[in-house]
């Protein structure tokens, strides 16, 4: 009788390497290791050999960077999503893509389950499993960190290192980093360890080595750099006149943003599972794209359409953060967002300087800004009669006067 097959989200680190071996032994199963290349760079080096040496029967390392940029990052940025006013959702938006590919592999390989190494206290366990449920309701999910037998066997890192050594698992059994890190095309996140103290200052000179994508703003070039971003229907399609794919746009913006110290965020956020957590993020390219996109909308999007879309930002951001990317309500919101972007076309010029993105001009062939109407001089179009403002103000003031009159009568 053939063995059960389990598809494991595998990073090659201590946790998922131990989990790979543990799953194989505990379930007497065939383990298929899957790693999504979504921009981790050198973190992918040697992963296939390591997974096979640890006991995987098969290894998938799939380059999903193009899909990540075009089908996940770009649609999310059209929505203006910003979680709790600061977080550009770099980790959150990667999880549905990983879950999607895991499910695809499980179906293709005839696997009965998928597994992940997310802890039982974090958001990622929820994101992986909700997205998987939306794509394949019959798939079983194994989350070792939520299993008491696993936690009893591995109460800490020392036990995992000992298990790795005893089983010949090729991981670097060194002291724990003072923080954990997650990297992809959109950002790097840092959390736990020394960062669990919200008074700890990661921007202090002695902590500069933590950041991998960006210079400290004070160390950025003393000369500003101008950049022109060309948009078509809400998507950036060219930089400085050079047509680029979404992946190429993100890579180039990361390079430029990092050079000028752009995109660092330090925040305490509310996890879906109920606790607060402290995260430090580097999102250099995403911060430039987010800012430029908003400037492009300022002259191309109708006021009421913008107000409607903006009223949904918190809802949309929370759906992404909580793991509901494939939920019907997010898909419905996306349809509205797409409609709102049909005229977001033109060019934005920005100046990058020591952590700042400074607007330096915007133009569009479908601009709603008409200088002849907006001018403080005589309006040659006669589209706006200043005398009409008297009645406009009087009508809008009516309810205020009635309310004030009631308040006065109560004194």
CSV table of N, CA and C in Angstrom, one decimal, residues 320-383:
chain,number,residue,atom,x,y,z
A,320,UNK,N,-6.8,41.0,4.0
A,320,UNK,CA,-5.5,40.5,3.6
A,320,UNK,C,-4.7,40.0,4.8
A,321,UNK,N,-4.7,40.9,5.8
A,321,UNK,CA,-3.9,40.6,7.0
A,321,UNK,C,-4.4,39.3,7.7
A,322,UNK,N,-5.7,39.1,7.7
A,322,UNK,CA,-6.3,38.0,8.4
A,322,UNK,C,-6.3,36.7,7.6
A,323,UNK,N,-6.0,36.7,6.3
A,323,UNK,CA,-5.9,35.5,5.5
A,323,UNK,C,-7.1,35.2,4.7
A,324,UNK,N,-7.9,36.2,4.3
A,324,UNK,CA,-9.1,36.0,3.5
A,324,UNK,C,-8.9,36.5,2.1
A,325,UNK,N,-7.7,36.3,1.5
A,325,UNK,CA,-7.5,36.7,0.1
A,325,UNK,C,-8.4,36.1,-0.9
A,326,UNK,N,-8.7,34.8,-0.7
A,326,UNK,CA,-9.6,34.1,-1.7
A,326,UNK,C,-11.0,34.0,-1.2
A,327,UNK,N,-11.4,34.8,-0.2
A,327,UNK,CA,-12.7,34.8,0.3
A,327,UNK,C,-13.6,35.6,-0.7
A,328,UNK,N,-14.9,35.3,-0.8
A,328,UNK,CA,-15.8,36.0,-1.8
A,328,UNK,C,-15.9,37.5,-1.5
A,329,UNK,N,-15.8,38.0,-0.3
A,329,UNK,CA,-15.9,39.4,0.0
A,329,UNK,C,-14.7,40.1,-0.5
A,330,UNK,N,-13.5,39.5,-0.4
A,330,UNK,CA,-12.3,40.2,-1.0
A,330,UNK,C,-12.4,40.3,-2.5
A,331,UNK,N,-12.8,39.2,-3.1
A,331,UNK,CA,-13.0,39.2,-4.6
A,331,UNK,C,-14.0,40.2,-5.0
A,332,UNK,N,-15.0,40.4,-4.3
A,332,UNK,CA,-16.0,41.4,-4.6
A,332,UNK,C,-15.4,42.8,-4.5
A,333,UNK,N,-14.7,43.0,-3.4
A,333,UNK,CA,-14.0,44.3,-3.2
A,333,UNK,C,-13.1,44.6,-4.3
A,334,UNK,N,-12.3,43.6,-4.8
A,334,UNK,CA,-11.4,43.7,-5.8
A,334,UNK,C,-12.0,44.2,-7.1
A,335,UNK,N,-13.2,43.7,-7.4
A,335,UNK,CA,-13.9,44.1,-8.6
A,335,UNK,C,-14.2,45.6,-8.6
A,336,UNK,N,-14.6,46.1,-7.4
A,336,UNK,CA,-14.8,47.5,-7.2
A,336,UNK,C,-13.5,48.3,-7.4
A,337,UNK,N,-12.5,47.8,-6.8
A,337,UNK,CA,-11.2,48.5,-6.9
A,337,UNK,C,-10.7,48.6,-8.3
A,338,UNK,N,-10.9,47.5,-9.1
A,338,UNK,CA,-10.5,47.5,-10.5
A,338,UNK,C,-11.2,48.5,-11.3
A,339,UNK,N,-12.5,48.6,-11.0
A,339,UNK,CA,-13.3,49.6,-11.7
A,339,UNK,C,-12.9,51.0,-11.4
A,340,UNK,N,-12.5,51.2,-10.1
A,340,UNK,CA,-12.0,52.6,-9.7
A,340,UNK,C,-10.7,53.0,-10.3
A,341,UNK,N,-10.0,52.0,-10.9
A,341,UNK,CA,-8.6,52.3,-11.4
A,341,UNK,C,-8.6,52.5,-12.9
A,342,UNK,N,-9.7,52.5,-13.6
A,342,UNK,CA,-9.7,52.5,-15.0
A,342,UNK,C,-9.2,53.7,-15.7
A,343,UNK,N,-9.2,54.8,-14.9
A,343,UNK,CA,-8.6,56.1,-15.5
A,343,UNK,C,-7.3,56.5,-14.7
A,344,UNK,N,-6.8,55.6,-13.9
A,344,UNK,CA,-5.6,56.0,-13.1
A,344,UNK,C,-4.4,55.8,-14.0
A,345,UNK,N,-4.2,56.7,-14.9
A,345,UNK,CA,-3.2,56.6,-16.0
A,345,UNK,C,-2.4,57.9,-16.1
A,346,UNK,N,-1.1,57.8,-16.2
A,346,UNK,CA,-0.3,59.1,-16.3
A,346,UNK,C,1.1,58.9,-15.7
A,347,UNK,N,1.7,60.0,-15.4
A,347,UNK,CA,3.1,59.9,-14.9
A,347,UNK,C,3.2,60.7,-13.6
A,348,UNK,N,3.9,60.1,-12.7
A,348,UNK,CA,4.2,60.8,-11.4
A,348,UNK,C,5.7,61.0,-11.3
A,349,UNK,N,6.1,62.2,-10.9
A,349,UNK,CA,7.6,62.4,-10.6
A,349,UNK,C,7.8,62.6,-9.2
A,350,UNK,N,8.7,61.9,-8.6
A,350,UNK,CA,9.0,62.0,-7.2
A,350,UNK,C,10.5,62.3,-7.0
A,351,UNK,N,10.8,62.9,-5.8
A,351,UNK,CA,12.2,63.1,-5.4
A,351,UNK,C,12.5,62.2,-4.2
A,352,UNK,N,13.5,61.4,-4.3
A,352,UNK,CA,13.9,60.5,-3.2
A,352,UNK,C,15.1,61.2,-2.4
A,353,UNK,N,14.9,61.4,-1.1
A,353,UNK,CA,16.0,62.0,-0.4
A,353,UNK,C,15.9,61.7,1.1
A,354,UNK,N,16.9,61.0,1.6
A,354,UNK,CA,17.1,60.6,3.0
A,354,UNK,C,15.8,60.2,3.7
A,355,UNK,N,15.2,59.1,3.1
A,355,UNK,CA,14.0,58.5,3.8
A,355,UNK,C,12.7,59.1,3.3
A,356,UNK,N,12.8,60.2,2.5
A,356,UNK,CA,11.6,60.9,2.1
A,356,UNK,C,11.2,60.7,0.7
A,357,UNK,N,9.9,60.7,0.4
A,357,UNK,CA,9.5,60.7,-1.0
A,357,UNK,C,8.7,62.0,-1.2
A,358,UNK,N,9.3,62.8,-2.0
A,358,UNK,CA,8.7,64.2,-2.2
A,358,UNK,C,8.1,64.3,-3.5
A,359,UNK,N,6.8,64.7,-3.6
A,359,UNK,CA,6.2,64.9,-4.9
A,359,UNK,C,6.8,66.0,-5.7
A,360,UNK,N,7.0,65.7,-7.0
A,360,UNK,CA,7.7,66.7,-7.8
A,360,UNK,C,7.0,66.8,-9.2
A,361,UNK,N,5.7,66.4,-9.2
A,361,UNK,CA,5.0,66.7,-10.5
A,361,UNK,C,4.1,65.5,-10.8
A,362,UNK,N,3.0,65.7,-11.4
A,362,UNK,CA,2.1,64.7,-11.9
A,362,UNK,C,1.4,65.2,-13.1
A,363,UNK,N,1.2,64.3,-14.1
A,363,UNK,CA,0.4,64.6,-15.3
A,363,UNK,C,-0.3,63.4,-15.8
A,364,UNK,N,-1.4,63.7,-16.6
A,364,UNK,CA,-2.2,62.6,-17.1
A,364,UNK,C,-3.0,63.0,-18.3
A,365,UNK,N,-3.1,62.1,-19.3
A,365,UNK,CA,-4.0,62.4,-20.4
A,365,UNK,C,-5.4,62.4,-20.1
A,366,UNK,N,-5.8,61.9,-18.9
A,366,UNK,CA,-7.2,61.8,-18.5
A,366,UNK,C,-7.3,62.5,-17.2
A,367,UNK,N,-6.6,63.6,-17.0
A,367,UNK,CA,-6.6,64.3,-15.7
A,367,UNK,C,-8.0,65.0,-15.5
A,368,UNK,N,-8.5,64.9,-14.3
A,368,UNK,CA,-9.7,65.6,-13.9
A,368,UNK,C,-9.4,67.0,-13.4
A,369,UNK,N,-8.1,67.3,-13.2
A,369,UNK,CA,-7.7,68.6,-12.8
A,369,UNK,C,-7.8,69.6,-14.0
A,370,UNK,N,-8.5,70.7,-13.9
A,370,UNK,CA,-8.6,71.7,-14.9
A,370,UNK,C,-8.2,73.0,-14.4
A,371,UNK,N,-7.0,73.5,-14.7
A,371,UNK,CA,-6.4,74.7,-14.2
A,371,UNK,C,-7.3,75.9,-14.5
A,372,UNK,N,-8.0,75.8,-15.6
A,372,UNK,CA,-8.9,77.0,-16.0
A,372,UNK,C,-10.1,77.1,-15.1
A,373,UNK,N,-10.6,76.0,-14.5
A,373,UNK,CA,-11.7,76.0,-13.6
A,373,UNK,C,-11.1,76.4,-12.2
A,374,UNK,N,-10.0,75.8,-11.8
A,374,UNK,CA,-9.4,75.9,-10.5
A,374,UNK,C,-8.7,77.3,-10.3
A,375,UNK,N,-8.5,78.0,-11.3
A,375,UNK,CA,-7.7,79.3,-11.2
A,375,UNK,C,-8.4,80.3,-10.3
A,376,UNK,N,-7.6,81.1,-9.6
A,376,UNK,CA,-8.1,82.1,-8.8
A,376,UNK,C,-8.3,83.4,-9.6
A,377,UNK,N,-7.9,83.3,-10.9
A,377,UNK,CA,-8.2,84.4,-11.8
A,377,UNK,C,-9.6,84.2,-12.4
A,378,UNK,N,-10.0,85.0,-13.4
A,378,UNK,CA,-11.2,84.8,-14.1
A,378,UNK,C,-11.3,83.5,-14.8
A,379,UNK,N,-12.4,82.8,-14.6
A,379,UNK,CA,-12.5,81.5,-15.2
A,379,UNK,C,-13.0,81.6,-16.7
A,380,UNK,N,-12.1,81.3,-17.6
A,380,UNK,CA,-12.5,81.4,-19.0
A,380,UNK,C,-13.6,80.4,-19.5
A,381,UNK,N,-13.7,79.4,-18.7
A,381,UNK,CA,-14.7,78.3,-19.1
A,381,UNK,C,-16.1,78.7,-18.6
A,382,UNK,N,-16.2,79.6,-17.6
A,382,UNK,CA,-17.4,79.9,-16.9
A,382,UNK,C,-18.2,78.7,-16.4
A,383,UNK,N,-17.4,77.7,-16.0
A,383,UNK,CA,-18.0,76.4,-15.5
A,383,UNK,C,-18.4,76.6,-14.0
